[in-house]
Short mmCIF file of C-alpha atoms in Angstrom, two decimals:
data_model
loop_
_atom_site.label_atom_id
_atom_site.label_comp_id
_atom_site.label_asym_id
_atom_site.label_seq_id
_atom_site.Cartn_x
_atom_site.Cartn_y
_atom_site.Cartn_z
CA MET C 49 14.61 26.77 28.23
CA ILE C 50 17.08 24.48 28.95
CA VAL C 51 17.90 22.80 25.59
CA LEU C 52 20.30 20.44 25.88
CA PRO C 53 17.75 17.54 26.34
CA VAL C 54 15.90 19.41 23.33
CA ALA C 55 19.15 19.28 21.30
CA ALA C 56 19.38 15.00 22.42
CA MET C 57 16.14 14.50 20.61
CA ILE C 58 16.87 16.31 17.70
CA SER C 59 20.49 15.43 17.40
CA ASP C 60 19.38 11.55 17.42
CA PHE C 61 17.08 12.11 14.39
CA PHE C 62 19.58 13.46 12.51
CA VAL C 63 21.65 10.12 13.36
CA PHE C 64 18.42 7.75 12.63
CA LEU C 65 18.59 10.22 8.93
CA ALA C 66 22.09 9.14 8.43
CA LEU C 67 22.66 6.10 10.01
CA THR C 68 19.10 4.11 8.82
CA ASP C 69 20.23 1.20 5.73
CA GLU C 70 19.06 2.08 2.73
CA GLU C 71 17.11 -0.73 2.56
CA TRP C 72 14.66 0.99 5.14
CA LEU C 73 15.11 4.52 4.72
CA ASP C 74 15.20 6.18 1.15
CA ARG C 75 18.03 8.09 0.61
CA GLU C 76 16.63 11.03 -0.98
CA GLU C 77 13.45 11.38 1.44
CA ALA C 78 16.62 11.38 4.37
CA VAL C 79 18.28 14.27 2.85
CA GLU C 80 15.18 16.11 1.88
CA MET C 81 13.80 16.03 5.69
CA ARG C 82 17.92 16.68 6.71
CA GLU C 83 17.77 19.98 4.68
CA TRP C 84 14.34 21.11 5.78
CA LEU C 85 15.53 20.80 9.24
CA GLY C 86 18.78 22.68 8.79
CA GLY C 87 16.35 25.20 7.56
CA ARG C 88 14.69 25.29 10.47
CA LEU C 89 17.53 25.39 12.66
CA ARG C 90 18.91 28.06 10.87
CA GLU C 91 15.81 30.34 11.60
CA LEU C 92 16.05 30.17 15.23
CA ASP C 93 16.82 33.40 16.95
CA LYS C 94 20.47 34.17 17.77
CA ASN C 95 20.91 33.11 22.04
CA LEU C 96 18.46 30.33 20.92
CA LEU C 97 20.87 28.76 17.96
CA ARG C 98 24.47 29.25 19.83
CA LYS C 99 23.01 27.06 22.48
CA PHE C 100 21.64 24.49 20.23
CA ILE C 101 25.49 24.49 18.67
CA ASP C 102 26.77 24.72 21.69
CA ALA C 103 24.83 21.79 22.92
CA PHE C 104 25.83 19.00 19.83
CA ALA C 105 29.43 19.66 20.58
CA ALA C 106 28.84 18.58 24.00
CA LEU C 107 26.04 15.75 23.00
CA ALA C 108 28.54 14.32 20.80
CA HIS C 109 30.97 13.67 23.38
CA GLU C 110 28.54 11.28 24.20
CA GLU C 111 27.86 9.55 21.78
CA ARG C 112 30.35 7.05 20.02
CA GLY C 113 32.01 5.42 16.40
CA GLN C 114 29.78 6.90 13.23
CA SER C 115 27.04 9.00 15.40
CA GLN C 116 30.02 10.38 17.07
CA ASP C 117 31.30 12.01 13.95
CA LEU C 118 27.79 13.02 13.14
CA VAL C 119 26.81 14.80 15.88
CA ARG C 120 30.10 16.37 16.33
CA ASN C 121 29.91 17.78 12.67
CA LEU C 122 26.39 18.64 12.93
CA ALA C 123 26.23 22.49 12.81
CA GLY C 124 29.02 22.73 11.02
CA ASP C 125 27.29 20.20 8.21
CA LEU C 126 24.02 22.11 8.37
CA HIS C 127 25.95 25.79 8.17
CA LEU C 128 24.69 26.70 11.27
CA GLU C 129 27.61 29.08 12.29
CA GLU C 130 26.82 30.70 8.95
CA ALA C 131 23.46 31.78 10.27
CA LEU C 132 24.75 32.97 13.53
CA ALA C 133 26.62 35.39 11.48
CA ALA C 134 23.95 36.32 8.94
CA VAL C 135 21.95 39.32 10.42
CA ASP C 136 18.96 40.36 9.35
CA PRO C 137 18.08 44.03 9.66
CA THR C 138 14.51 43.52 9.44
CA ARG C 139 14.39 41.44 12.53
CA SER C 140 14.52 42.91 15.89
CA GLU C 141 16.97 41.68 18.35
CA GLU C 142 14.99 41.31 20.99
CA ARG C 143 14.50 37.74 22.14
CA HIS C 144 11.07 36.33 22.57
CA ALA C 145 10.34 33.29 25.12
CA GLN C 146 7.39 32.58 23.24
CA ARG C 147 8.99 32.79 19.54
CA ASP C 148 11.49 30.19 20.53
CA VAL C 149 9.30 27.92 21.85
CA LEU C 150 7.01 27.76 18.79
CA GLN C 151 10.27 27.13 16.63
CA ILE C 152 11.50 24.05 18.53
CA ALA C 153 7.33 23.07 18.21
CA ARG C 154 7.96 23.20 14.64
CA ILE C 155 10.95 20.83 14.86
CA LEU C 156 9.54 18.60 16.96
CA ALA C 157 6.33 18.63 14.92
CA ASP C 158 8.33 17.97 12.12
CA ILE C 159 9.89 15.36 13.06
CA SER C 160 6.43 13.44 14.53
CA LEU C 161 4.77 14.02 11.14
CA PHE C 162 7.75 12.30 9.47
CA LEU C 163 7.45 9.17 11.40
CA GLU C 164 3.79 9.27 11.26
CA VAL C 165 2.74 9.88 7.78
CA THR C 166 5.95 8.98 5.18
CA ASP C 167 5.01 6.35 2.88
CA GLU C 168 6.17 2.62 3.29
CA GLU C 169 8.03 2.51 -0.16
CA LYS C 170 10.42 5.44 1.73
CA LEU C 171 10.18 4.41 5.26
CA ASN C 172 9.82 1.15 6.89
CA LEU C 173 6.96 1.74 8.87
CA ASP C 174 8.13 -0.68 11.66
CA ASP C 175 11.22 1.34 12.62
CA ALA C 176 8.90 4.68 11.77
CA VAL C 177 7.04 3.23 15.03
CA LYS C 178 10.75 2.63 17.13
CA MET C 179 11.48 5.48 16.74
CA SER C 180 8.34 7.66 17.06
CA GLU C 181 8.36 5.68 20.33
CA PHE C 182 11.84 6.68 21.32
CA PHE C 183 11.06 10.45 20.62
CA GLY C 184 8.06 9.90 22.30
CA ALA C 185 9.89 8.83 25.50
CA GLN C 186 12.22 11.86 25.19
CA LEU C 187 9.62 14.48 25.07
CA ASP C 188 7.85 12.34 28.43
CA GLU C 189 11.26 13.44 30.07
CA LEU C 190 11.37 16.92 29.26
CA ASP C 191 10.71 19.91 32.05
CA LYS C 192 6.94 19.73 32.96
CA ASP C 193 6.79 23.64 32.26
CA PHE C 194 8.69 23.56 28.70
CA LEU C 195 6.19 20.78 28.04
CA ARG C 196 3.17 22.57 29.01
CA GLU C 197 4.00 25.43 26.60
CA LEU C 198 5.01 22.96 24.13
CA VAL C 199 1.59 21.77 24.71
CA ASP C 200 -0.26 25.58 23.64
CA ALA C 201 2.41 25.80 20.92
CA PHE C 202 1.54 22.93 18.94
CA THR C 203 -2.48 24.45 18.99
CA VAL C 204 -0.89 27.60 17.86
CA ILE C 205 1.37 26.08 14.35
CA ALA C 206 -1.01 23.72 13.71
CA PRO C 207 -2.94 25.90 11.45
CA GLU C 208 0.75 26.14 9.63
CA TYR C 209 0.68 22.43 8.75
CA GLY C 210 -2.99 22.84 6.63
CA ASP C 211 -6.22 20.77 6.83
CA LYS C 212 -5.53 17.28 7.62
CA LEU C 213 -1.74 17.84 9.04
CA GLY C 214 -2.77 20.87 11.07
CA GLU C 215 -5.01 17.79 12.73
CA MET C 216 -2.42 15.80 13.40
CA VAL C 217 -0.39 18.65 15.01
CA ARG C 218 -2.78 20.18 17.35
CA ASP C 219 -2.81 16.43 18.54
CA ILE C 220 0.39 15.90 19.21
CA PRO C 221 -0.22 16.27 22.54
CA TYR C 222 -2.88 13.54 22.91
CA TYR C 223 -0.81 10.99 21.02
CA PHE C 224 2.14 11.02 22.93
CA SER C 225 0.67 11.45 25.70
CA LEU C 226 2.09 14.89 26.81
CA ASN C 227 -0.31 16.16 29.21
CA GLU C 228 -0.36 12.70 31.10
CA ALA C 229 3.39 13.63 31.38
CA ILE C 230 2.63 17.19 32.75
CA ALA C 231 0.30 15.35 35.35
CA SER C 232 2.60 12.56 36.61
CA ASP C 233 1.77 13.66 40.49
CA ASP C 234 -1.67 14.77 39.97
CA PRO C 235 -4.23 11.83 40.42
CA VAL C 236 -7.12 14.17 40.00
CA ARG C 237 -6.08 15.24 36.78
CA LEU C 238 -5.11 12.31 35.21
CA ALA C 239 -8.51 10.54 36.34
CA GLU C 240 -9.59 13.61 34.12
CA LEU C 241 -7.55 12.91 31.39
CA GLU C 242 -8.48 9.35 31.19
CA VAL C 243 -12.20 9.85 31.13
CA GLN C 244 -11.32 12.41 27.94
CA ARG C 245 -9.55 10.06 26.46
CA ASP C 246 -12.07 7.25 26.78
CA ALA C 247 -14.74 9.52 25.68
CA ARG C 248 -12.47 9.97 22.43
CA GLU C 249 -11.61 6.67 21.65
CA ASP C 250 -15.07 5.17 22.57
CA SER C 251 -16.28 8.04 19.31
CA VAL C 252 -14.64 6.77 16.66
CA PRO C 253 -15.45 3.86 15.14
CA ASP C 254 -13.46 1.14 13.16
CA LEU C 255 -10.01 1.72 14.70
CA ASP C 256 -8.49 -0.49 12.31
CA PHE C 257 -9.29 0.80 9.53
CA LEU C 258 -9.54 4.40 9.99
CA SER C 259 -5.29 4.68 10.42
CA ILE C 260 -5.20 3.00 7.38
CA ALA C 261 -6.88 5.99 5.75
CA TRP C 262 -4.89 8.33 7.29
CA ARG C 263 -2.10 7.65 4.86
CA SER C 264 -3.48 7.92 1.39
CA VAL C 265 -4.78 12.02 2.44
CA VAL C 266 -1.74 13.74 4.43
CA ARG C 267 1.24 14.55 2.11
CA ARG C 268 4.67 15.35 3.99
CA PRO C 269 5.40 18.04 6.13
CA TYR C 270 7.74 19.54 4.52
CA LEU C 271 6.20 20.40 1.20
CA ALA C 272 4.96 23.37 2.70
CA GLU C 273 1.11 24.72 1.59
CA PRO C 274 2.50 27.88 -0.30
CA MET N 988 12.94 -56.11 11.10
CA LEU N 989 13.87 -57.52 7.43
CA THR N 990 12.33 -56.54 4.32
CA THR N 991 13.63 -57.03 0.85
CA ASN N 992 14.90 -53.96 0.31
CA PRO N 993 17.64 -52.61 2.76
CA LEU N 994 16.42 -49.09 2.45
CA THR N 995 12.90 -49.85 3.75
CA THR N 996 14.64 -51.59 6.29
CA ALA N 997 16.77 -48.82 7.35
CA ARG N 998 13.26 -46.23 7.50
CA ASN N 999 11.43 -48.66 8.85
CA MET N 1000 13.95 -49.38 11.72
CA GLY N 1001 14.72 -45.43 12.42
CA LEU N 1002 11.08 -45.35 12.33
CA GLY N 1003 10.80 -47.74 15.25
CA ALA N 1004 9.10 -50.25 13.61
CA ALA N 1005 10.60 -53.12 15.73
CA GLY N 1006 8.61 -52.64 18.26
CA LEU N 1007 5.23 -52.90 16.08
CA VAL N 1008 6.17 -56.53 15.16
CA ASP N 1009 5.35 -57.20 19.22
CA ALA N 1010 2.87 -54.88 19.19
CA ALA N 1011 1.07 -56.37 16.23
CA THR N 1012 1.24 -59.86 17.75
CA ALA N 1013 -0.65 -58.29 20.75
CA ALA N 1014 -3.01 -56.41 18.35
CA GLU N 1015 -3.78 -59.39 16.29
CA ASN N 1016 -5.74 -60.34 19.50
CA THR N 1017 -7.14 -56.75 19.91
CA PRO N 1018 -10.76 -55.94 18.33
CA ALA N 1019 -9.73 -53.92 15.55
CA LEU N 1020 -12.45 -51.09 17.06
CA LYS N 1021 -11.03 -50.99 19.96
CA HIS N 1022 -7.22 -50.02 17.73
CA ILE N 1023 -9.00 -47.01 16.23
CA ALA N 1024 -10.52 -45.82 19.34
CA ARG N 1025 -7.52 -45.98 20.73
CA ALA N 1026 -6.20 -44.12 18.05
CA ARG N 1027 -8.75 -41.71 17.81
CA ASN N 1028 -8.06 -40.90 21.59
CA THR N 1029 -4.64 -40.56 21.06
CA LEU N 1030 -5.06 -38.25 18.30
CA ALA N 1031 -7.93 -35.97 19.97
CA ASN N 1032 -5.84 -35.68 22.82
CA ALA N 1033 -2.03 -35.29 21.92
CA SER N 1034 -1.65 -31.98 21.23
CA ALA N 1035 -0.72 -31.09 17.33
CA ARG N 1036 3.23 -30.57 18.23
CA GLU N 1037 3.56 -33.65 19.95
CA ILE N 1038 2.37 -35.05 16.38
CA GLY N 1039 4.30 -32.08 14.14
CA HIS N 1040 7.58 -33.34 15.96
CA ALA N 1041 6.49 -37.02 15.87
CA THR N 1042 9.16 -39.08 13.64
CA GLY N 1043 6.35 -39.99 11.46
CA SER N 1044 4.51 -42.45 13.27
CA THR N 1045 1.13 -41.15 13.78
CA ALA N 1046 -1.01 -42.83 15.91
CA SER N 1047 -3.44 -43.48 12.75
CA ASN N 1048 -0.67 -45.58 10.44
CA VAL N 1049 0.45 -47.55 13.53
CA ALA N 1050 -3.63 -48.38 13.85
CA LEU N 1051 -3.35 -49.25 10.17
CA ALA N 1052 -0.30 -51.35 10.20
CA VAL N 1053 -1.11 -53.24 13.00
CA ALA N 1054 -4.65 -54.27 12.02
CA PRO N 1055 -5.32 -54.02 8.71
CA GLY N 1056 -6.90 -56.53 7.63
CA ALA N 1057 -9.69 -56.06 10.65
CA ALA N 1058 -9.90 -53.00 10.73
CA LEU N 1059 -11.18 -52.60 6.43
CA SER N 1060 -13.72 -54.56 7.88
CA ARG N 1061 -15.11 -51.65 10.07
CA VAL N 1062 -15.50 -49.15 7.46
CA THR N 1063 -17.82 -46.73 9.21
CA ALA N 1064 -15.10 -46.42 12.21
CA LEU N 1065 -11.94 -45.58 9.62
CA ARG N 1066 -13.97 -43.23 7.71
CA ARG N 1067 -14.21 -41.38 10.48
CA LEU N 1068 -10.81 -41.50 11.60
CA ARG N 1069 -9.59 -40.45 7.97
CA MET N 1070 -11.68 -37.39 7.99
CA THR N 1071 -10.03 -36.04 11.68
CA PRO N 1072 -8.66 -32.89 9.87
CA PRO N 1073 -4.96 -33.08 9.23
CA ARG N 1074 -2.97 -31.41 12.38
CA PRO N 1075 -0.71 -28.56 11.64
CA THR N 1076 2.75 -29.18 12.08
CA PHE N 1077 4.99 -26.88 14.44
CA GLU N 1078 7.78 -26.24 13.09
CA PRO N 1079 10.35 -23.46 14.23
CA PRO N 1080 9.42 -20.29 13.98
CA GLN N 1081 10.28 -19.03 10.78
CA ILE N 1082 13.02 -15.84 11.61
CA GLY N 1083 14.71 -14.00 9.78
CA TRP N 1084 17.31 -11.63 10.84
CA VAL N 1085 18.04 -8.14 9.49
CA LYS N 1086 20.20 -5.43 10.01
CA GLU N 1087 19.10 -2.83 12.46
CA ASN N 1088 20.56 0.85 13.13
CA LEU N 1089 18.39 2.98 15.35
CA ASN N 1090 20.99 4.43 17.64
CA SER N 1091 20.47 5.99 21.27
CA THR N 1092 22.12 4.42 24.34
CA MET N 1093 19.12 5.52 26.61
CA ASP N 1094 16.77 3.55 28.88
CA TRP N 1095 14.41 2.48 25.92
CA LYS N 1096 17.14 1.21 23.73
CA LEU N 1097 18.18 -0.68 25.93
CA TYR N 1098 15.49 -2.05 27.53
CA ASN N 1099 14.71 -3.72 23.59
CA ASP N 1100 17.45 -4.79 23.04
CA GLY N 1101 17.29 -6.59 26.51
CA THR N 1102 14.79 -8.54 24.59
CA ASP N 1103 14.99 -12.61 24.83
CA GLY N 1104 16.67 -13.77 21.93
CA ALA N 1105 17.31 -10.45 20.15
CA ARG N 1106 20.67 -10.31 18.53
CA PRO N 1107 22.50 -6.80 19.01
CA GLY N 1108 22.50 -4.43 15.80
CA PHE N 1109 19.85 -7.21 13.96
CA ALA N 1110 16.23 -7.14 13.97
CA PRO N 1111 13.86 -10.47 13.95
CA THR N 1112 11.17 -10.98 11.37
CA LEU N 1113 8.78 -13.10 9.89
CA ILE N 1114 7.88 -12.58 6.28
CA ARG N 1115 4.33 -11.56 5.48
CA THR N 1116 2.23 -12.34 2.49
CA MET N 1117 0.20 -9.60 1.46
CA PRO N 1118 -3.17 -10.11 -0.30
CA ASN N 1119 -1.51 -9.07 -3.54
CA GLY N 1120 0.64 -11.99 -3.26
CA SER N 1121 3.80 -9.90 -2.34
CA LYS N 1122 5.98 -10.41 0.41
CA ARG N 1123 7.16 -7.71 3.00
CA PRO N 1124 9.41 -8.13 6.16
CA VAL N 1125 7.78 -7.26 9.49
CA LYS N 1126 10.08 -6.73 12.78
CA PHE N 1127 9.94 -7.71 16.00
CA ASP N 1128 12.55 -7.23 18.95
CA GLY N 1129 13.33 -10.74 20.52
CA VAL N 1130 12.05 -14.95 20.06
CA ARG N 1131 11.75 -17.18 22.41
CA GLY N 1132 10.24 -21.07 20.85
CA ASP N 1133 6.97 -20.37 19.27
CA TYR N 1134 6.68 -16.75 20.86
CA VAL N 1135 7.95 -13.43 19.09
CA ILE N 1136 8.29 -10.52 21.25
CA ASP N 1137 8.08 -6.66 21.03
CA ARG N 1138 9.08 -4.81 23.67
CA LYS N 1139 7.13 -1.49 23.90
CA TRP N 1140 8.36 1.51 26.38
CA THR N 1141 5.25 3.28 26.08
CA ILE N 1142 2.01 2.20 24.30
CA SER N 1143 1.72 5.49 21.90
CA ARG N 1144 -1.66 6.82 20.79
CA TRP N 1145 -0.66 7.64 16.92
CA PRO N 1146 -2.62 5.60 14.39
CA SER N 1147 1.37 4.17 13.21
CA VAL N 1148 1.16 1.94 16.14
CA ARG N 1149 -2.46 0.14 16.25
CA GLU N 1150 -1.28 -0.22 12.09
CA GLN N 1151 1.84 -2.03 13.23
CA LEU N 1152 -0.08 -4.10 15.36
CA LEU N 1153 -2.46 -5.16 12.67
CA ARG N 1154 0.90 -5.85 10.04
CA GLN N 1155 2.14 -7.93 13.39
CA SER N 1156 -0.70 -9.93 13.94
CA HIS N 1157 -1.66 -10.60 10.51
CA VAL N 1158 1.96 -11.98 10.17
CA LEU N 1159 1.66 -13.86 13.37
CA ALA N 1160 -1.49 -15.50 11.88
CA GLU N 1161 -0.05 -16.51 9.02
CA HIS N 1162 2.93 -17.96 10.76
CA ARG N 1163 0.74 -19.57 13.57
CA LEU N 1164 2.78 -18.12 16.22
CA ILE N 1165 1.60 -15.79 19.40
CA GLY N 1166 3.20 -12.39 19.79
CA VAL N 1167 4.67 -10.94 23.30
CA LEU N 1168 4.16 -7.02 23.92
CA GLU N 1169 6.45 -6.57 26.94
CA VAL N 1170 6.41 -3.80 28.49
CA PRO N 1171 8.17 -1.71 31.53
CA ASN N 1172 5.30 -1.69 34.28
CA ALA N 1173 1.21 -2.26 34.99
CA LYS N 1174 0.22 1.22 33.76
CA GLN N 1175 1.53 0.06 29.73
CA LYS N 1176 0.08 -3.28 30.22
CA SER N 1177 -3.56 -2.21 30.77
CA GLU N 1178 -2.75 0.45 28.00
CA ALA N 1179 -1.51 -2.90 25.86
CA LEU N 1180 -4.49 -4.68 27.21
CA LYS N 1181 -7.11 -2.01 26.58
CA LEU N 1182 -5.87 -1.05 23.18
CA LEU N 1183 -5.81 -5.23 21.56
CA LYS N 1184 -9.33 -5.28 22.85
CA LYS N 1185 -9.75 -2.41 20.68
CA MET N 1186 -8.68 -3.90 17.94
CA LYS N 1187 -10.01 -7.09 18.19
CA ILE N 1188 -6.39 -9.01 18.16
CA ILE N 1189 -6.75 -12.08 19.79
CA ASN N 1190 -2.86 -13.43 19.11
CA PHE N 1191 -0.93 -11.06 21.21
CA HIS N 1192 0.04 -11.61 25.69
CA VAL N 1193 1.07 -8.87 27.57
CA ARG N 1194 3.44 -9.07 30.28
CA ILE N 1195 5.58 -7.12 32.11
CA VAL N 1196 8.92 -7.42 32.46
CA GLU N 1197 10.86 -4.58 34.47
CA PRO N 1198 13.67 -2.51 32.60
#
């Protein structure tokens, strides 16, 4: 797995959480989300976590000003080195590539859902859309083989998020047009996807009101169902 | 054109009222109906912007000023003229600028920052009046005359994108402005047009602006 671009997406989101003005993003909400994602990162397999720590250090060089400090201190602030040092005797040391992808998928899904369902009182909706757009653009540029694995991974992890959120996680490839990104060199496949997509859109009535109904029925992803 | 009150004199001179004297002399010889017909034509053919930006000397006022006596006797025509719906005035858009801090040096951020009328570190906003009377800001990327611009690197399919378009469409309608979606290529333009059509949004244009 090529870690750097994924680490870039995650560090961009941490910078967003830290630097977005209080007027547009509730401080407590930002801290809670940061803590949640920190926990996810600390649970990564050791080899993968090592790569992320190195990637954050490398990415810090490309940042400027406040964001440079933030990214440089990210591993320290999230206690990632301590997590590396901690030994979990119940866990097998054997690396499972598939498990890595699932863990990455969980982090990316958490970020996508945060941007999509967080209430207007806590997060300015225009900023959320803008950030989600950046996030989607970064996803589009990931290596295609890795993207294929990610698309499958979202389906695998979806049940962990409950009913409504799980449905959204399963649809992340649709919402971000990931299958189209994978098939960008294949016009036949692209045409197939277009037909499927049109069929899906046509079956959804009252698009404008339906989208608004989402917010009243979903909960934030990091209030995980027991 | 001297009147007894110097303030009125000054104001009338500012309004170009001096020309009215000559016009009035000529107008006395022109039937009132013709005045009113001309005024109505001028109103009908002037754009709302022309009328709104004019310094108060609307065609109807001129017509009434030059031929008041004669016009009073033409009640039907005058009443028709008075019933012309008032045209909206077109003031410059009420754009506010709020601090914005979306950090990235990548292509898509630069694309957004490159919008016409964009100010780095700030987002242009319009204030929307909600159904309950409260006010909420709606953010855009840039401004160009009466067009408010939103740049989209990609049109994603999340519900929030559609909600945003609805919010933007509502606030644009409230301020009587037009929105422009600027996208980087033909594919995104076709996506944008499909979405606008699906949502029955009519106050947005779509334009390709290559990055």
